[in-house]
mmCIF file with all atom_site columns, C-alpha atoms in Angstrom:
data_model
loop_
_atom_site.group_PDB
_atom_site.id
_atom_site.type_symbol
_atom_site.label_atom_id
_atom_site.label_alt_id
_atom_site.label_comp_id
_atom_site.label_asym_id
_atom_site.label_entity_id
_atom_site.label_seq_id
_atom_site.pdbx_PDB_ins_code
_atom_site.Cartn_x
_atom_site.Cartn_y
_atom_site.Cartn_z
_atom_site.occupancy
_atom_site.B_iso_or_equiv
_atom_site.pdbx_formal_charge
_atom_site.auth_seq_id
_atom_site.auth_comp_id
_atom_site.auth_asym_id
_atom_site.auth_atom_id
_atom_site.pdbx_PDB_model_num
ATOM 1   C CA . MET A 1 1   ? 67.383  -33.991 3.067   1.00 58.00 ? 238 MET A CA 1
ATOM 2   C CA . SER A 1 2   ? 64.125  -32.472 4.121   1.00 63.00 ? 239 SER A CA 1
ATOM 3   C CA . SER A 1 3   ? 63.730  -29.169 5.885   1.00 67.00 ? 240 SER A CA 1
ATOM 4   C CA . PRO A 1 4   ? 61.554  -28.881 8.986   1.00 70.00 ? 241 PRO A CA 1
ATOM 5   C CA . THR A 1 5   ? 58.289  -26.970 8.583   1.00 79.00 ? 242 THR A CA 1
ATOM 6   C CA . ALA A 1 6   ? 57.498  -24.088 10.858  1.00 82.00 ? 243 ALA A CA 1
ATOM 7   C CA . THR A 1 7   ? 54.010  -23.481 12.268  1.00 85.00 ? 244 THR A CA 1
ATOM 8   C CA . ALA A 1 8   ? 52.743  -20.156 13.541  1.00 84.00 ? 245 ALA A CA 1
ATOM 9   C CA . ILE A 1 9   ? 49.623  -19.727 15.643  1.00 88.00 ? 246 ILE A CA 1
ATOM 10  C CA . ALA A 1 10  ? 47.972  -16.311 15.949  1.00 86.00 ? 247 ALA A CA 1
ATOM 11  C CA . THR A 1 11  ? 44.799  -14.950 17.570  1.00 88.00 ? 248 THR A CA 1
ATOM 12  C CA . PHE A 1 12  ? 42.972  -12.076 15.911  1.00 82.00 ? 249 PHE A CA 1
ATOM 13  C CA . ALA A 1 13  ? 40.472  -9.751  17.530  1.00 85.00 ? 250 ALA A CA 1
ATOM 14  C CA . ILE A 1 14  ? 37.801  -8.687  15.007  1.00 82.00 ? 251 ILE A CA 1
ATOM 15  C CA . PRO A 1 15  ? 35.138  -6.186  16.125  1.00 84.00 ? 252 PRO A CA 1
ATOM 16  C CA . LEU A 1 16  ? 31.545  -7.430  15.725  1.00 81.00 ? 253 LEU A CA 1
ATOM 17  C CA . ASP A 1 17  ? 30.601  -4.528  13.465  1.00 81.00 ? 254 ASP A CA 1
ATOM 18  C CA . GLY A 1 18  ? 33.354  -5.691  11.105  1.00 79.00 ? 255 GLY A CA 1
ATOM 19  C CA . LEU A 1 19  ? 31.604  -9.002  10.472  1.00 80.00 ? 256 LEU A CA 1
ATOM 20  C CA . THR A 1 20  ? 28.709  -9.646  8.129   1.00 81.00 ? 257 THR A CA 1
ATOM 21  C CA . ILE A 1 21  ? 26.875  -12.893 8.647   1.00 79.00 ? 258 ILE A CA 1
ATOM 22  C CA . THR A 1 22  ? 24.578  -13.866 5.799   1.00 82.00 ? 259 THR A CA 1
ATOM 23  C CA . ALA A 1 23  ? 21.905  -16.484 6.334   1.00 81.00 ? 260 ALA A CA 1
ATOM 24  C CA . PRO A 1 24  ? 20.524  -18.396 3.364   1.00 85.00 ? 261 PRO A CA 1
ATOM 25  C CA . GLN A 1 25  ? 17.250  -17.116 1.899   1.00 85.00 ? 262 GLN A CA 1
ATOM 26  C CA . PRO A 1 26  ? 14.182  -18.981 3.188   1.00 88.00 ? 263 PRO A CA 1
ATOM 27  C CA . GLU A 1 27  ? 12.679  -21.550 0.838   1.00 93.00 ? 264 GLU A CA 1
ATOM 28  C CA . MET A 1 28  ? 9.149   -20.380 1.602   1.00 94.00 ? 265 MET A CA 1
ATOM 29  C CA . LEU A 1 29  ? 7.746   -16.854 1.894   1.00 93.00 ? 266 LEU A CA 1
ATOM 30  C CA . SER A 1 30  ? 5.001   -15.932 4.320   1.00 93.00 ? 267 SER A CA 1
ATOM 31  C CA . GLN A 1 31  ? 3.431   -12.715 5.517   1.00 94.00 ? 268 GLN A CA 1
ATOM 32  C CA . LYS A 1 32  ? 5.937   -12.899 8.401   1.00 94.00 ? 269 LYS A CA 1
ATOM 33  C CA . ASN A 1 33  ? 9.137   -12.842 6.314   1.00 93.00 ? 270 ASN A CA 1
ATOM 34  C CA . VAL A 1 34  ? 8.129   -11.448 2.904   1.00 93.00 ? 271 VAL A CA 1
ATOM 35  C CA . GLU A 1 35  ? 9.081   -7.855  3.706   1.00 93.00 ? 272 GLU A CA 1
ATOM 36  C CA . SER A 1 36  ? 12.606  -8.723  4.838   1.00 91.00 ? 273 SER A CA 1
ATOM 37  C CA . VAL A 1 37  ? 13.205  -10.912 1.766   1.00 89.00 ? 274 VAL A CA 1
ATOM 38  C CA . THR A 1 38  ? 11.473  -8.972  -1.042  1.00 89.00 ? 275 THR A CA 1
ATOM 39  C CA . GLY A 1 39  ? 10.615  -5.568  0.428   1.00 91.00 ? 276 GLY A CA 1
ATOM 40  C CA . ILE A 1 40  ? 6.897   -6.180  -0.181  1.00 91.00 ? 277 ILE A CA 1
ATOM 41  C CA . PRO A 1 41  ? 4.635   -5.335  2.787   1.00 93.00 ? 278 PRO A CA 1
ATOM 42  C CA . PRO A 1 42  ? 2.681   -8.278  4.254   1.00 94.00 ? 279 PRO A CA 1
ATOM 43  C CA . ARG A 1 43  ? -0.705  -6.786  3.243   1.00 94.00 ? 280 ARG A CA 1
ATOM 44  C CA . VAL A 1 44  ? 0.382   -6.478  -0.417  1.00 92.00 ? 281 VAL A CA 1
ATOM 45  C CA . PHE A 1 45  ? 1.708   -10.065 -0.314  1.00 93.00 ? 282 PHE A CA 1
ATOM 46  C CA . LEU A 1 46  ? -1.590  -11.391 1.044   1.00 93.00 ? 283 LEU A CA 1
ATOM 47  C CA . ASP A 1 47  ? -3.646  -9.371  -1.449  1.00 93.00 ? 284 ASP A CA 1
ATOM 48  C CA . THR A 1 48  ? -1.454  -10.676 -4.285  1.00 92.00 ? 285 THR A CA 1
ATOM 49  C CA . ILE A 1 49  ? -1.717  -14.352 -3.372  1.00 93.00 ? 286 ILE A CA 1
ATOM 50  C CA . ARG A 1 50  ? -5.476  -14.062 -2.716  1.00 92.00 ? 287 ARG A CA 1
ATOM 51  C CA . ALA A 1 51  ? -6.160  -12.402 -6.083  1.00 90.00 ? 288 ALA A CA 1
ATOM 52  C CA . PRO A 1 52  ? -8.228  -14.451 -8.531  1.00 88.00 ? 289 PRO A CA 1
ATOM 53  C CA . GLY A 1 53  ? -6.011  -16.288 -10.979 1.00 88.00 ? 290 GLY A CA 1
ATOM 54  C CA . PHE A 1 54  ? -2.883  -16.320 -8.787  1.00 90.00 ? 291 PHE A CA 1
ATOM 55  C CA . PRO A 1 55  ? -0.956  -19.140 -10.483 1.00 93.00 ? 292 PRO A CA 1
ATOM 56  C CA . LEU A 1 56  ? 1.261   -20.458 -7.670  1.00 94.00 ? 293 LEU A CA 1
ATOM 57  C CA . PRO A 1 57  ? 0.392   -23.113 -5.097  1.00 95.00 ? 294 PRO A CA 1
ATOM 58  C CA . ILE A 1 58  ? -0.268  -21.718 -1.614  1.00 94.00 ? 295 ILE A CA 1
ATOM 59  C CA . THR A 1 59  ? 0.314   -23.764 1.523   1.00 94.00 ? 296 THR A CA 1
ATOM 60  C CA . LYS A 1 60  ? -1.999  -22.847 4.405   1.00 94.00 ? 297 LYS A CA 1
ATOM 61  C CA . LEU A 1 61  ? -0.930  -23.436 7.996   1.00 94.00 ? 298 LEU A CA 1
ATOM 62  C CA . GLY A 1 62  ? -3.565  -21.869 10.213  1.00 94.00 ? 299 GLY A CA 1
ATOM 63  C CA . LYS A 1 63  ? -3.486  -18.161 9.318   1.00 92.00 ? 300 LYS A CA 1
ATOM 64  C CA . LEU A 1 64  ? -0.003  -18.439 7.798   1.00 94.00 ? 301 LEU A CA 1
ATOM 65  C CA . ARG A 1 65  ? 0.184   -18.502 3.978   1.00 95.00 ? 302 ARG A CA 1
ATOM 66  C CA . LEU A 1 66  ? 3.331   -19.927 2.388   1.00 95.00 ? 303 LEU A CA 1
ATOM 67  C CA . VAL A 1 67  ? 4.570   -19.652 -1.207  1.00 96.00 ? 304 VAL A CA 1
ATOM 68  C CA . HIS A 1 68  ? 7.850   -20.898 -2.686  1.00 95.00 ? 305 HIS A CA 1
ATOM 69  C CA . ARG A 1 69  ? 10.261  -17.937 -2.720  1.00 94.00 ? 306 ARG A CA 1
ATOM 70  C CA . GLU A 1 70  ? 11.844  -18.557 -6.126  1.00 94.00 ? 307 GLU A CA 1
ATOM 71  C CA . ALA A 1 71  ? 8.490   -19.086 -7.834  1.00 94.00 ? 308 ALA A CA 1
ATOM 72  C CA . PHE A 1 72  ? 7.036   -15.934 -6.240  1.00 93.00 ? 309 PHE A CA 1
ATOM 73  C CA . VAL A 1 73  ? 10.022  -13.795 -7.274  1.00 91.00 ? 310 VAL A CA 1
ATOM 74  C CA . THR A 1 74  ? 9.793   -15.201 -10.810 1.00 92.00 ? 311 THR A CA 1
ATOM 75  C CA . TYR A 1 75  ? 6.065   -14.377 -10.844 1.00 90.00 ? 312 TYR A CA 1
ATOM 76  C CA . LEU A 1 76  ? 6.773   -10.780 -9.738  1.00 87.00 ? 313 LEU A CA 1
ATOM 77  C CA . GLN A 1 77  ? 9.430   -10.375 -12.429 1.00 88.00 ? 314 GLN A CA 1
ATOM 78  C CA . ALA A 1 78  ? 7.016   -11.655 -15.061 1.00 86.00 ? 315 ALA A CA 1
ATOM 79  C CA . MET A 1 79  ? 4.357   -9.206  -13.858 1.00 81.00 ? 316 MET A CA 1
ATOM 80  C CA . ALA A 1 80  ? 6.830   -6.319  -14.058 1.00 81.00 ? 317 ALA A CA 1
ATOM 81  C CA . SER A 1 81  ? 8.022   -7.242  -17.550 1.00 76.00 ? 318 SER A CA 1
ATOM 82  C CA . GLU A 1 82  ? 4.535   -7.603  -19.078 1.00 67.00 ? 319 GLU A CA 1
ATOM 83  C CA . PRO A 1 83  ? 2.750   -4.264  -18.587 1.00 63.00 ? 320 PRO A CA 1
ATOM 84  C CA . GLU A 1 84  ? 1.447   -4.285  -22.173 1.00 65.00 ? 321 GLU A CA 1
ATOM 85  C CA . SER A 1 85  ? -0.256  -7.659  -21.768 1.00 61.00 ? 322 SER A CA 1
ATOM 86  C CA . ARG A 1 86  ? -1.776  -6.459  -18.489 1.00 62.00 ? 323 ARG A CA 1
ATOM 87  C CA . ARG A 1 87  ? -3.184  -3.394  -20.255 1.00 65.00 ? 324 ARG A CA 1
ATOM 88  C CA . THR A 1 88  ? -4.554  -5.663  -22.978 1.00 70.00 ? 325 THR A CA 1
ATOM 89  C CA . ALA A 1 89  ? -6.191  -7.885  -20.342 1.00 69.00 ? 326 ALA A CA 1
ATOM 90  C CA . GLU A 1 90  ? -7.763  -4.819  -18.695 1.00 70.00 ? 327 GLU A CA 1
ATOM 91  C CA . ALA A 1 91  ? -9.076  -3.635  -22.075 1.00 71.00 ? 328 ALA A CA 1
ATOM 92  C CA . ASP A 1 92  ? -10.512 -7.108  -22.733 1.00 71.00 ? 329 ASP A CA 1
ATOM 93  C CA . GLU A 1 93  ? -12.237 -6.994  -19.347 1.00 75.00 ? 330 GLU A CA 1
ATOM 94  C CA . ARG A 1 94  ? -13.759 -3.591  -20.147 1.00 76.00 ? 331 ARG A CA 1
ATOM 95  C CA . THR A 1 95  ? -14.965 -4.985  -23.488 1.00 78.00 ? 332 THR A CA 1
ATOM 96  C CA . ARG A 1 96  ? -16.602 -7.967  -21.752 1.00 79.00 ? 333 ARG A CA 1
ATOM 97  C CA . VAL A 1 97  ? -18.261 -5.667  -19.198 1.00 76.00 ? 334 VAL A CA 1
ATOM 98  C CA . ALA A 1 98  ? -19.523 -3.406  -21.990 1.00 77.00 ? 335 ALA A CA 1
ATOM 99  C CA . ALA A 1 99  ? -20.972 -6.451  -23.786 1.00 79.00 ? 336 ALA A CA 1
ATOM 100 C CA . VAL A 1 100 ? -22.828 -7.598  -20.664 1.00 79.00 ? 337 VAL A CA 1
ATOM 101 C CA . LEU A 1 101 ? -24.176 -4.085  -20.079 1.00 77.00 ? 338 LEU A CA 1
ATOM 102 C CA . ALA A 1 102 ? -25.256 -3.825  -23.730 1.00 79.00 ? 339 ALA A CA 1
ATOM 103 C CA . THR A 1 103 ? -27.298 -7.026  -23.459 1.00 82.00 ? 340 THR A CA 1
ATOM 104 C CA . ALA A 1 104 ? -29.165 -5.407  -20.572 1.00 80.00 ? 341 ALA A CA 1
ATOM 105 C CA . GLY A 1 105 ? -29.696 -2.224  -22.597 1.00 81.00 ? 342 GLY A CA 1
ATOM 106 C CA . LEU A 1 106 ? -27.155 -0.256  -20.588 1.00 77.00 ? 343 LEU A CA 1
ATOM 107 C CA . GLU A 1 107 ? -23.887 1.407   -21.447 1.00 76.00 ? 344 GLU A CA 1
ATOM 108 C CA . PRO A 1 108 ? -20.730 1.933   -19.383 1.00 74.00 ? 345 PRO A CA 1
ATOM 109 C CA . VAL A 1 109 ? -20.114 5.400   -17.987 1.00 74.00 ? 346 VAL A CA 1
ATOM 110 C CA . PRO A 1 110 ? -16.455 6.373   -17.709 1.00 71.00 ? 347 PRO A CA 1
ATOM 111 C CA . CYS A 1 111 ? -15.403 7.832   -14.396 1.00 67.00 ? 348 CYS A CA 1
ATOM 112 C CA . ALA A 1 112 ? -12.075 8.940   -12.982 1.00 65.00 ? 349 ALA A CA 1
ATOM 113 C CA . ARG A 1 113 ? -10.541 6.570   -10.471 1.00 63.00 ? 350 ARG A CA 1
ATOM 114 C CA . THR A 1 114 ? -9.118  8.529   -7.602  1.00 59.00 ? 351 THR A CA 1
ATOM 115 C CA . GLY A 1 115 ? -8.965  5.724   -5.064  1.00 58.00 ? 352 GLY A CA 1
ATOM 116 C CA . ARG A 1 116 ? -11.130 7.696   -2.669  1.00 60.00 ? 353 ARG A CA 1
ATOM 117 C CA . ALA A 1 117 ? -14.731 8.686   -2.325  1.00 60.00 ? 354 ALA A CA 1
ATOM 118 C CA . SER A 1 118 ? -15.827 11.692  -4.321  1.00 62.00 ? 355 SER A CA 1
ATOM 119 C CA . ARG A 1 119 ? -18.899 13.813  -4.869  1.00 64.00 ? 356 ARG A CA 1
ATOM 120 C CA . PRO A 1 120 ? -21.304 12.686  -7.570  1.00 63.00 ? 357 PRO A CA 1
ATOM 121 C CA . PRO A 1 121 ? -21.394 14.842  -10.707 1.00 65.00 ? 358 PRO A CA 1
ATOM 122 C CA . ALA A 1 122 ? -23.622 17.936  -10.493 1.00 66.00 ? 359 ALA A CA 1
ATOM 123 C CA . ASP A 1 123 ? -26.033 16.600  -13.114 1.00 64.00 ? 360 ASP A CA 1
ATOM 124 C CA . ALA A 1 124 ? -26.497 13.272  -11.298 1.00 63.00 ? 361 ALA A CA 1
ATOM 125 C CA . SER A 1 125 ? -29.904 12.764  -9.730  1.00 62.00 ? 362 SER A CA 1
ATOM 126 C CA . ARG A 1 126 ? -30.242 11.305  -6.285  1.00 61.00 ? 363 ARG A CA 1
ATOM 127 C CA . GLY A 1 127 ? -32.676 8.535   -5.643  1.00 60.00 ? 364 GLY A CA 1
ATOM 128 C CA . ARG A 1 128 ? -35.319 9.412   -3.058  1.00 63.00 ? 365 ARG A CA 1
ATOM 129 C CA . LEU A 1 129 ? -38.192 7.509   -1.639  1.00 65.00 ? 366 LEU A CA 1
ATOM 130 C CA . PRO A 1 130 ? -41.600 8.990   -2.442  1.00 67.00 ? 367 PRO A CA 1
ATOM 131 C CA . PRO A 1 131 ? -43.280 10.725  0.521   1.00 71.00 ? 368 PRO A CA 1
ATOM 132 C CA . LYS A 1 132 ? -45.873 8.659   2.381   1.00 68.00 ? 369 LYS A CA 1
#
């Protein structure tokens, strides 16, 4: 003997603020969506992908620049985990610059980088045109 199965039908009212709808991450990042996906401002994104030696392929559609999301995030993680190699690369660059200056009979002059314009040192001479 088999027993009959019972079916119940119910309607639930769920407030909209109780729902979270998650869309899949975009496959490609652009200056339009990079901030919402990674938190990086569009200007920083564009400066990063335009930097010499940027290793990822960039798709150009008019003014829009597209990069694969996963590859870009992997690139950022690699940059964050290799500060020592970046410092080494910067030191190598300073060494190359010093070598070029030395061949011209010049030497590098260290200066503080403040990111803004500053007054020249007091002992610096200003170039002036001779009077006519």
